[in-house]
Coordinates of C-alpha atoms in Angstrom, one line a residue:
Chain Y
M209 CA 45.7 -43.2 -90.3
I210 CA 44.6 -44.0 -86.8
F211 CA 43.2 -40.4 -86.6
L212 CA 41.2 -41.0 -89.8
I213 CA 39.8 -44.3 -88.5
S214 CA 38.8 -42.8 -85.2
V215 CA 37.0 -39.8 -87.0
I216 CA 35.1 -42.3 -89.2
T217 CA 34.1 -44.3 -86.1
I218 CA 32.9 -41.2 -84.2
A219 CA 30.9 -40.0 -87.2
L220 CA 29.3 -43.4 -87.7
L221 CA 28.4 -43.4 -84.0
M222 CA 26.8 -40.0 -84.3
V223 CA 24.7 -40.9 -87.2
G224 CA 23.7 -44.2 -85.5
A225 CA 22.7 -42.2 -82.4
A226 CA 20.5 -39.9 -84.6
I227 CA 18.8 -42.9 -86.2
Y228 CA 18.2 -44.5 -82.7
A229 CA 16.8 -41.2 -81.4
I230 CA 14.2 -41.1 -84.2
W231 CA 13.4 -44.8 -84.1
Q232 CA 13.1 -45.4 -80.4
K233 CA 9.6 -45.4 -79.0
D234 CA 10.7 -44.6 -75.4
L235 CA 11.2 -40.9 -75.4
L236 CA 13.6 -40.9 -72.5
F237 CA 16.1 -43.1 -74.4
A238 CA 15.7 -40.9 -77.5
V239 CA 16.6 -37.8 -75.5
I240 CA 19.7 -39.4 -74.0
A241 CA 20.7 -40.4 -77.6
S242 CA 20.3 -36.8 -78.7
G243 CA 22.7 -35.9 -75.9
V244 CA 25.2 -38.3 -77.3
I245 CA 24.9 -36.6 -80.7
S246 CA 25.8 -33.3 -79.1
L247 CA 28.7 -34.7 -77.2
I248 CA 30.2 -36.3 -80.4
L249 CA 29.5 -33.1 -82.3
S250 CA 31.6 -31.1 -79.9
I251 CA 34.5 -33.5 -80.4
L252 CA 34.1 -33.0 -84.2
F253 CA 34.1 -29.2 -83.7
L254 CA 37.4 -29.6 -81.8
I255 CA 38.9 -31.6 -84.7
L256 CA 37.8 -28.9 -87.1
Q257 CA 39.7 -26.3 -85.0
A258 CA 36.8 -24.5 -83.5
P259 CA 37.3 -24.7 -79.7
D260 CA 34.9 -21.8 -78.9
V261 CA 32.0 -23.6 -80.6
A262 CA 33.0 -26.9 -79.1
L263 CA 32.8 -25.4 -75.6
T264 CA 29.3 -23.9 -76.3
E265 CA 28.0 -27.1 -77.8
A266 CA 29.3 -29.1 -74.8
A267 CA 27.7 -26.8 -72.3
I268 CA 24.3 -26.1 -74.0
G269 CA 23.7 -29.1 -76.2
V270 CA 24.7 -31.8 -73.7
A271 CA 23.5 -30.3 -70.4
L272 CA 20.7 -27.8 -70.8
T273 CA 18.8 -29.1 -73.8
T274 CA 18.8 -32.7 -72.4
I275 CA 17.5 -31.5 -69.0
I276 CA 14.8 -29.4 -70.5
F277 CA 13.6 -32.4 -72.7
I278 CA 13.6 -34.6 -69.6
I279 CA 11.5 -32.1 -67.6
T280 CA 9.0 -32.0 -70.4
I281 CA 8.8 -35.8 -70.5
R282 CA 8.3 -35.9 -66.7
N283 CA 5.3 -33.5 -67.1
T284 CA 3.7 -35.2 -70.1
V285 CA 3.9 -38.9 -71.3
R286 CA 7.0 -41.1 -71.5
Y287 CA 6.1 -43.3 -74.5
E288 CA 5.5 -42.2 -78.0
D289 CA 2.5 -44.3 -78.7
E290 CA 1.2 -44.3 -75.2
H291 CA -2.6 -44.0 -74.9
D292 CA -2.3 -41.5 -72.1
K293 CA -3.9 -42.3 -68.8
K294 CA -5.8 -39.1 -68.2
A295 CA -7.9 -39.5 -71.4
K296 CA -8.7 -43.1 -70.5
K297 CA -9.8 -42.2 -67.0
K298 CA -12.1 -39.5 -68.4
K299 CA -13.7 -42.0 -70.8
V300 CA -14.2 -44.5 -68.0
K301 CA -15.8 -41.8 -65.9
N302 CA -18.1 -40.7 -68.7
I303 CA -19.3 -44.3 -69.3
S304 CA -19.9 -45.0 -65.7
K305 CA -22.0 -41.9 -65.4
Chain D
M718 CA 2.6 -45.0 -97.6
K719 CA 3.4 -41.6 -96.3
K720 CA 6.7 -42.9 -95.0
Y721 CA 7.8 -44.1 -98.5
I722 CA 6.9 -40.7 -100.1
V723 CA 8.9 -38.9 -97.5
L724 CA 11.9 -41.3 -97.9
G725 CA 11.8 -40.7 -101.7
L726 CA 11.8 -37.0 -101.3
L727 CA 14.6 -37.1 -98.8
A728 CA 16.7 -39.3 -101.1
V729 CA 16.4 -36.7 -103.9
L730 CA 17.2 -33.9 -101.4
G731 CA 20.2 -35.7 -100.0
Y732 CA 21.5 -36.5 -103.5
Y733 CA 21.5 -32.9 -104.6
L734 CA 22.8 -31.6 -101.2
M735 CA 25.8 -34.0 -101.4
N736 CA 26.4 -33.0 -105.0
V737 CA 26.4 -29.3 -104.2
F738 CA 28.7 -29.6 -101.2
L739 CA 31.2 -32.0 -102.8
L740 CA 31.8 -29.3 -105.4
I741 CA 33.1 -27.0 -102.6
D742 CA 36.7 -28.0 -101.9
F743 CA 37.2 -29.1 -98.3
G744 CA 40.1 -27.4 -96.5
M745 CA 40.6 -24.7 -99.1
P746 CA 40.0 -20.9 -98.6
H747 CA 36.8 -20.1 -100.5
F748 CA 35.0 -17.4 -98.5
A749 CA 35.6 -13.8 -99.6
Q750 CA 39.3 -13.4 -98.8
G751 CA 39.2 -9.7 -97.8
V752 CA 36.8 -10.0 -94.9
K753 CA 38.8 -12.8 -93.1
D754 CA 42.1 -11.0 -93.5
V755 CA 40.9 -7.7 -92.3
Y756 CA 39.3 -9.3 -89.2
L757 CA 42.5 -11.2 -88.4
S758 CA 44.9 -8.4 -88.9
S759 CA 42.9 -5.7 -87.2
S760 CA 42.1 -8.0 -84.3
E761 CA 45.9 -8.6 -83.8
N762 CA 47.2 -5.1 -84.5
V763 CA 44.5 -2.6 -83.7
L764 CA 42.4 -4.2 -80.9
Q765 CA 45.2 -6.4 -79.4
V766 CA 42.7 -9.3 -78.8
S767 CA 44.1 -12.8 -79.0
N768 CA 40.9 -14.7 -79.6
V769 CA 39.6 -13.5 -83.0
V770 CA 36.1 -15.2 -82.5
T771 CA 35.6 -13.0 -79.4
A772 CA 36.7 -9.9 -81.3
I773 CA 34.1 -10.7 -84.1
V774 CA 31.3 -11.6 -81.7
V775 CA 31.7 -8.6 -79.4
N776 CA 33.2 -5.8 -81.5
F777 CA 32.9 -6.2 -85.3
R778 CA 29.5 -7.8 -85.0
G779 CA 28.6 -6.5 -81.6
F780 CA 25.2 -5.3 -82.7
D781 CA 24.2 -8.9 -83.6
T782 CA 25.2 -10.0 -80.1
L783 CA 22.9 -7.3 -78.5
G784 CA 20.1 -8.6 -80.6
E785 CA 20.9 -12.2 -79.7
V786 CA 20.8 -11.5 -76.0
T787 CA 17.5 -9.7 -76.5
V788 CA 16.1 -12.8 -78.3
L789 CA 17.2 -15.0 -75.3
F790 CA 15.5 -12.5 -72.9
L791 CA 12.3 -12.6 -75.0
S792 CA 12.3 -16.4 -75.0
A793 CA 12.6 -16.5 -71.2
T794 CA 9.8 -14.0 -70.9
A795 CA 7.6 -15.9 -73.4
M796 CA 8.1 -19.2 -71.5
S797 CA 7.0 -17.7 -68.2
G798 CA 4.0 -16.3 -70.0
I799 CA 3.0 -19.5 -71.7
L800 CA 3.5 -21.6 -68.5
Y801 CA 1.6 -19.0 -66.4
K802 CA -0.4 -20.4 -63.5
K803 CA -2.6 -18.7 -60.9
R804 CA -0.8 -18.1 -57.7
H805 CA -2.5 -20.8 -55.6
D806 CA -1.7 -23.5 -58.1
I807 CA 2.1 -23.2 -57.6
G808 CA 3.2 -26.0 -55.4
D809 CA 6.5 -27.5 -54.4
R810 CA 8.8 -28.7 -57.1
S811 CA 7.8 -32.2 -58.1
I812 CA 10.8 -34.4 -57.4
L813 CA 10.3 -38.1 -57.2
F814 CA 12.9 -39.1 -54.7
P815 CA 14.7 -36.9 -52.1
A816 CA 18.4 -36.8 -52.8
S817 CA 20.7 -39.0 -50.6
S818 CA 23.2 -37.4 -48.2
I819 CA 26.2 -38.2 -50.5
I820 CA 24.6 -36.2 -53.3
R821 CA 23.8 -33.3 -51.0
A822 CA 27.3 -33.1 -49.6
G823 CA 28.9 -33.6 -53.1
S824 CA 26.8 -30.9 -54.8
K825 CA 27.5 -28.5 -51.9
M826 CA 31.2 -29.0 -52.6
L827 CA 30.9 -28.9 -56.4
F828 CA 28.8 -25.8 -56.6
P829 CA 31.5 -23.1 -55.8
T830 CA 33.9 -24.9 -58.1
I831 CA 31.5 -24.9 -61.0
T832 CA 30.7 -21.2 -60.4
L833 CA 34.4 -20.4 -60.3
L834 CA 35.1 -22.2 -63.5
G835 CA 32.3 -20.2 -65.2
V836 CA 33.7 -16.9 -63.9
Y837 CA 37.1 -17.9 -65.2
V838 CA 35.8 -18.8 -68.6
F839 CA 34.1 -15.5 -69.1
V840 CA 36.7 -13.3 -67.6
H841 CA 39.4 -14.8 -69.9
G842 CA 37.1 -14.8 -72.9
H843 CA 39.4 -12.6 -75.0
L844 CA 42.5 -14.7 -74.2
S845 CA 41.5 -18.3 -74.5
P846 CA 38.5 -20.3 -75.9
G847 CA 35.4 -19.4 -74.1
G848 CA 33.5 -16.2 -73.3
G849 CA 30.3 -14.9 -72.0
F850 CA 27.9 -17.4 -73.5
Q851 CA 29.9 -20.4 -72.4
G852 CA 30.7 -19.1 -68.9
G853 CA 27.0 -18.1 -68.3
T854 CA 25.9 -21.6 -69.4
I855 CA 28.4 -23.2 -67.0
I856 CA 27.1 -21.1 -64.1
A857 CA 23.5 -22.0 -65.0
T858 CA 24.5 -25.7 -64.9
G859 CA 25.8 -25.2 -61.3
F860 CA 22.5 -23.7 -60.3
L861 CA 20.7 -26.5 -62.0
L862 CA 22.6 -29.0 -59.8
M863 CA 21.6 -27.2 -56.6
L864 CA 17.9 -26.9 -57.7
L865 CA 17.8 -30.6 -58.5
T866 CA 19.4 -31.7 -55.2
Y867 CA 17.7 -29.4 -52.6
Q868 CA 14.0 -29.4 -52.7
N869 CA 13.5 -26.0 -51.1
Y870 CA 16.5 -24.3 -52.7
S871 CA 15.1 -21.2 -54.4
V872 CA 16.4 -18.4 -56.5
S873 CA 15.1 -14.9 -56.0
H874 CA 13.3 -13.9 -59.2
N875 CA 13.7 -10.2 -58.4
R876 CA 17.5 -10.5 -58.1
L877 CA 17.7 -12.3 -61.5
V878 CA 15.7 -9.5 -63.1
W879 CA 18.0 -6.9 -61.6
V880 CA 21.2 -8.6 -62.6
E881 CA 19.8 -9.1 -66.1
S882 CA 18.6 -5.5 -66.6
I883 CA 21.7 -3.8 -65.2
A884 CA 24.0 -5.9 -67.5
G885 CA 21.8 -5.1 -70.5
I886 CA 21.7 -1.4 -69.7
L887 CA 25.5 -1.2 -69.2
F888 CA 26.0 -3.0 -72.6
V889 CA 23.9 -0.3 -74.3
V890 CA 25.6 2.5 -72.4
I891 CA 29.1 1.3 -73.4
G892 CA 27.9 1.1 -77.0
L893 CA 26.5 4.6 -76.9
A894 CA 29.7 5.9 -75.3
G895 CA 31.5 4.6 -78.4
Y896 CA 28.9 6.3 -80.6
F897 CA 29.3 9.7 -79.0
M898 CA 33.1 9.7 -78.6
K899 CA 34.4 7.9 -81.6
G900 CA 31.5 8.0 -84.1
S901 CA 30.1 4.5 -84.3
F902 CA 28.2 2.1 -82.0
L903 CA 30.4 -0.1 -79.8
E904 CA 33.6 1.6 -81.0
N905 CA 36.5 1.0 -78.5
V906 CA 36.9 4.0 -76.1
L907 CA 39.4 2.5 -73.6
P908 CA 43.2 2.2 -74.2
V909 CA 44.1 -1.2 -75.7
G910 CA 47.0 -2.9 -73.8
Q911 CA 49.4 -5.6 -74.9
L912 CA 48.5 -8.8 -76.8
N913 CA 47.9 -11.7 -74.4
D914 CA 47.4 -9.5 -71.3
L915 CA 44.4 -9.7 -69.1
F916 CA 43.6 -6.0 -69.5
S917 CA 43.9 -5.9 -73.3
G918 CA 41.3 -5.1 -75.9
G919 CA 39.7 -2.1 -74.3
V920 CA 35.9 -2.6 -73.8
I921 CA 35.8 -6.2 -75.2
G922 CA 36.6 -7.9 -71.9
I923 CA 34.1 -5.7 -70.0
I924 CA 31.3 -6.4 -72.5
Y925 CA 31.9 -10.1 -72.4
V926 CA 31.7 -10.1 -68.6
L927 CA 28.3 -8.3 -68.9
V928 CA 27.1 -10.7 -71.5
G929 CA 28.1 -13.6 -69.2
F930 CA 26.0 -12.2 -66.3
K931 CA 23.1 -11.6 -68.6
V932 CA 23.1 -15.0 -70.2
A933 CA 23.5 -16.7 -66.8
A934 CA 20.5 -14.9 -65.3
E935 CA 18.4 -15.7 -68.4
L936 CA 19.2 -19.4 -68.5
I937 CA 18.7 -19.7 -64.7
G938 CA 15.3 -18.1 -65.2
I939 CA 14.4 -20.6 -68.0
I940 CA 15.4 -23.6 -65.9
Y941 CA 13.5 -22.3 -62.8
T942 CA 10.3 -21.7 -64.8
M943 CA 10.6 -25.2 -66.3
L944 CA 11.3 -27.0 -63.0
H945 CA 8.3 -25.4 -61.2
E946 CA 6.0 -26.9 -63.8
K947 CA 3.8 -29.6 -62.4
G948 CA 2.1 -32.1 -64.7
Chain G
M798 CA 47.8 -36.7 -98.4
E799 CA 45.2 -35.7 -101.0
K800 CA 43.3 -39.0 -100.6
Y801 CA 43.3 -38.4 -96.8
L802 CA 41.6 -35.0 -97.2
D803 CA 39.1 -36.5 -99.7
I804 CA 38.0 -39.2 -97.1
L805 CA 37.7 -36.6 -94.4
E806 CA 35.6 -34.4 -96.7
I807 CA 33.2 -37.2 -97.5
V808 CA 32.9 -38.2 -93.8
I809 CA 32.2 -34.7 -92.5
Y810 CA 29.9 -33.5 -95.2
G811 CA 28.2 -36.9 -95.3
S812 CA 27.5 -37.0 -91.6
A813 CA 26.2 -33.4 -91.6
V814 CA 23.8 -34.1 -94.5
A815 CA 22.8 -37.4 -92.8
L816 CA 21.9 -35.5 -89.6
I817 CA 19.8 -33.0 -91.6
L818 CA 17.9 -35.7 -93.5
I819 CA 17.3 -37.8 -90.3
G820 CA 15.9 -34.7 -88.5
L821 CA 13.7 -33.8 -91.4
Y822 CA 12.4 -37.4 -91.6
G823 CA 11.5 -37.3 -87.9
T824 CA 9.8 -34.0 -88.2
L825 CA 7.7 -35.1 -91.2
T826 CA 6.6 -38.6 -90.2
K827 CA 6.4 -38.7 -86.4
K828 CA 3.1 -38.2 -84.6
S829 CA 4.4 -37.3 -81.1
L830 CA 5.0 -33.6 -80.5
I831 CA 8.2 -34.2 -78.4
K832 CA 9.6 -36.3 -81.3
I833 CA 9.0 -33.4 -83.7
V834 CA 10.9 -31.0 -81.5
L835 CA 13.7 -33.6 -81.2
G836 CA 13.9 -33.8 -84.9
L837 CA 14.2 -30.0 -85.2
S838 CA 17.1 -30.0 -82.8
I839 CA 18.9 -32.8 -84.6
M840 CA 18.5 -30.9 -87.9
D841 CA 20.0 -27.8 -86.2
S842 CA 23.1 -29.8 -85.2
G843 CA 23.6 -30.9 -88.8
I844 CA 23.5 -27.4 -90.1
H845 CA 26.0 -26.2 -87.5
L846 CA 28.4 -29.0 -88.5
L847 CA 28.0 -28.0 -92.2
M848 CA 28.8 -24.3 -91.5
I849 CA 31.9 -25.1 -89.4
A850 CA 33.1 -27.5 -92.1
L851 CA 32.9 -24.8 -94.7
G852 CA 35.3 -22.6 -92.8
Y853 CA 38.0 -25.3 -92.3
L854 CA 41.5 -24.8 -93.7
K855 CA 43.9 -27.7 -94.4
G856 CA 46.5 -27.8 -91.7
G857 CA 45.0 -24.8 -90.0
T858 CA 45.1 -23.7 -86.4
A859 CA 42.4 -22.3 -84.2
P860 CA 41.9 -18.5 -84.6
I861 CA 43.7 -17.6 -81.4
F862 CA 47.0 -15.6 -81.2
S863 CA 48.7 -17.4 -78.4
K864 CA 52.5 -17.6 -77.6
G865 CA 54.4 -19.0 -80.5
Y866 CA 51.5 -18.3 -83.0
E867 CA 51.9 -14.6 -83.3
N868 CA 52.4 -14.6 -87.0
A869 CA 50.2 -17.5 -87.9
A870 CA 47.4 -15.4 -89.6
D871 CA 47.8 -17.3 -92.9
R872 CA 47.3 -20.7 -91.3
M873 CA 44.2 -19.8 -89.3
V874 CA 40.8 -21.3 -90.1
D875 CA 38.0 -18.8 -91.0
P876 CA 36.7 -17.3 -87.8
I877 CA 33.4 -15.8 -89.2
P878 CA 31.4 -19.1 -89.5
Q879 CA 32.5 -19.9 -86.0
A880 CA 31.1 -16.6 -84.7
L881 CA 27.8 -17.2 -86.6
V882 CA 27.5 -20.8 -85.2
L883 CA 28.2 -19.6 -81.7
T884 CA 25.2 -17.3 -82.0
A885 CA 23.1 -19.9 -83.7
I886 CA 23.6 -22.5 -80.9
V887 CA 22.4 -20.2 -78.2
I888 CA 19.4 -19.0 -80.2
G889 CA 18.6 -22.7 -81.0
F890 CA 18.4 -23.4 -77.2
G891 CA 15.9 -20.5 -76.8
V892 CA 13.8 -21.8 -79.6
T893 CA 13.8 -25.3 -78.2
A894 CA 12.8 -24.0 -74.7
V895 CA 9.8 -22.0 -76.1
A896 CA 8.7 -25.0 -78.2
L897 CA 8.8 -27.4 -75.3
S898 CA 6.8 -25.0 -73.1
L899 CA 4.2 -24.8 -75.9
V900 CA 4.1 -28.6 -75.9
I901 CA 3.5 -28.7 -72.1
R902 CA 0.7 -26.1 -72.5
L903 CA -0.9 -28.2 -75.3
Y904 CA -0.7 -31.3 -73.1
R905 CA -2.4 -29.5 -70.3
H906 CA -5.3 -28.5 -72.5
H907 CA -5.8 -31.6 -74.7
D908 CA -4.4 -34.4 -72.5
T909 CA -2.6 -35.9 -75.4
L910 CA 0.6 -35.3 -77.4
R911 CA -0.5 -37.0 -80.7
I912 CA -0.9 -34.4 -83.3
D913 CA -3.7 -36.2 -85.1
E914 CA -5.8 -36.2 -82.0
I915 CA -5.4 -32.4 -81.4
K916 CA -8.1 -31.4 -83.9
N917 CA -9.7 -28.2 -82.7
L918 CA -7.0 -25.6 -82.5
K919 CA -8.9 -23.5 -80.0
W920 CA -7.5 -23.2 -76.5

């Protein structure tokens, strides 16, 4: 019974993290939420008796995918609806010319 | 407006998906019975490999694994092609803050331990959960830690290419040895030992170690290309 | 015992289908390119959970012949979907890496990530 309740809690947490990752405008928070999805997914794989897949998901989904998304955000823009600064600067330059 | 159309479509799709999957009994055997039984029994009796998933990935479907490692290699190559820059544009890695001395000392202590864990995972791939893909990823994570901590820590690209190519060539050579001696690609040519021994399963352990080196080199290459990108 | 399995079935299948639908929603409606790639990776996770759940066996053990489980071949869960998902996760990482490097390249050329502002598809 306790097992069932904990599985339901974990699954609800995972779906909540997925909704948060899509809804959040700050991309850094969204990427961390997607790391939480992968972490809970690896626990669910362990419950479903697939330890190999759980190990792979914990190593690739939590560590490497998250870090690659973070590097991309560092090189581009952080907010989803940000009017990015480079374009603004260019417009100002063109007007001042 | 577009949002509501998409939500309606997704509701219809979810309704049908749930209906289809609730028809399949959960926790009952329903895949083709013969395949699973043959894999389980021949992995235990013929190949003497404890971990059946390893036996399937490396031996029964070993050709798939060769293709998969090739796909990973192609994606690493494509990334360095897409993010190509002229030589004089490549600067230092852009790190906002230099790491503190605690992080420097800690990562120096952690790095050999992480690498040892990765090697353990892919050497024991046929005995316990784990294997080449997982071990290679763990080693790549250790290198990621060092690259993030030390600003001028660099990995020789030539050495990565050498490790990767030699591992790939040996994989194909072992497969062809099986083809010429036993009649089919990746057939076992070495003596199989006892179940639950380190030297059991013939070529399976060797191939998984090679896959581990290859995956580690490719993932380190991907991370290195990504980290040297400057916005 | 039967009811127990029914609840577990609804929870696992339901969360897998929910992940797929949420990822599809993000891919279809969002404007930011990084959000689209994030939606694709969430959809991937849902499909992996669905495939592993199809191979589950009631009261089964992991497909590893360890000490004390030498004759447990009847009680083992199906190892074939696990091998397929193991492959699919690694490939998914490669796909995500290539997609993100394309995103960086597009940003370098157009100075924006909104897909409705990237109009001329000439580099």
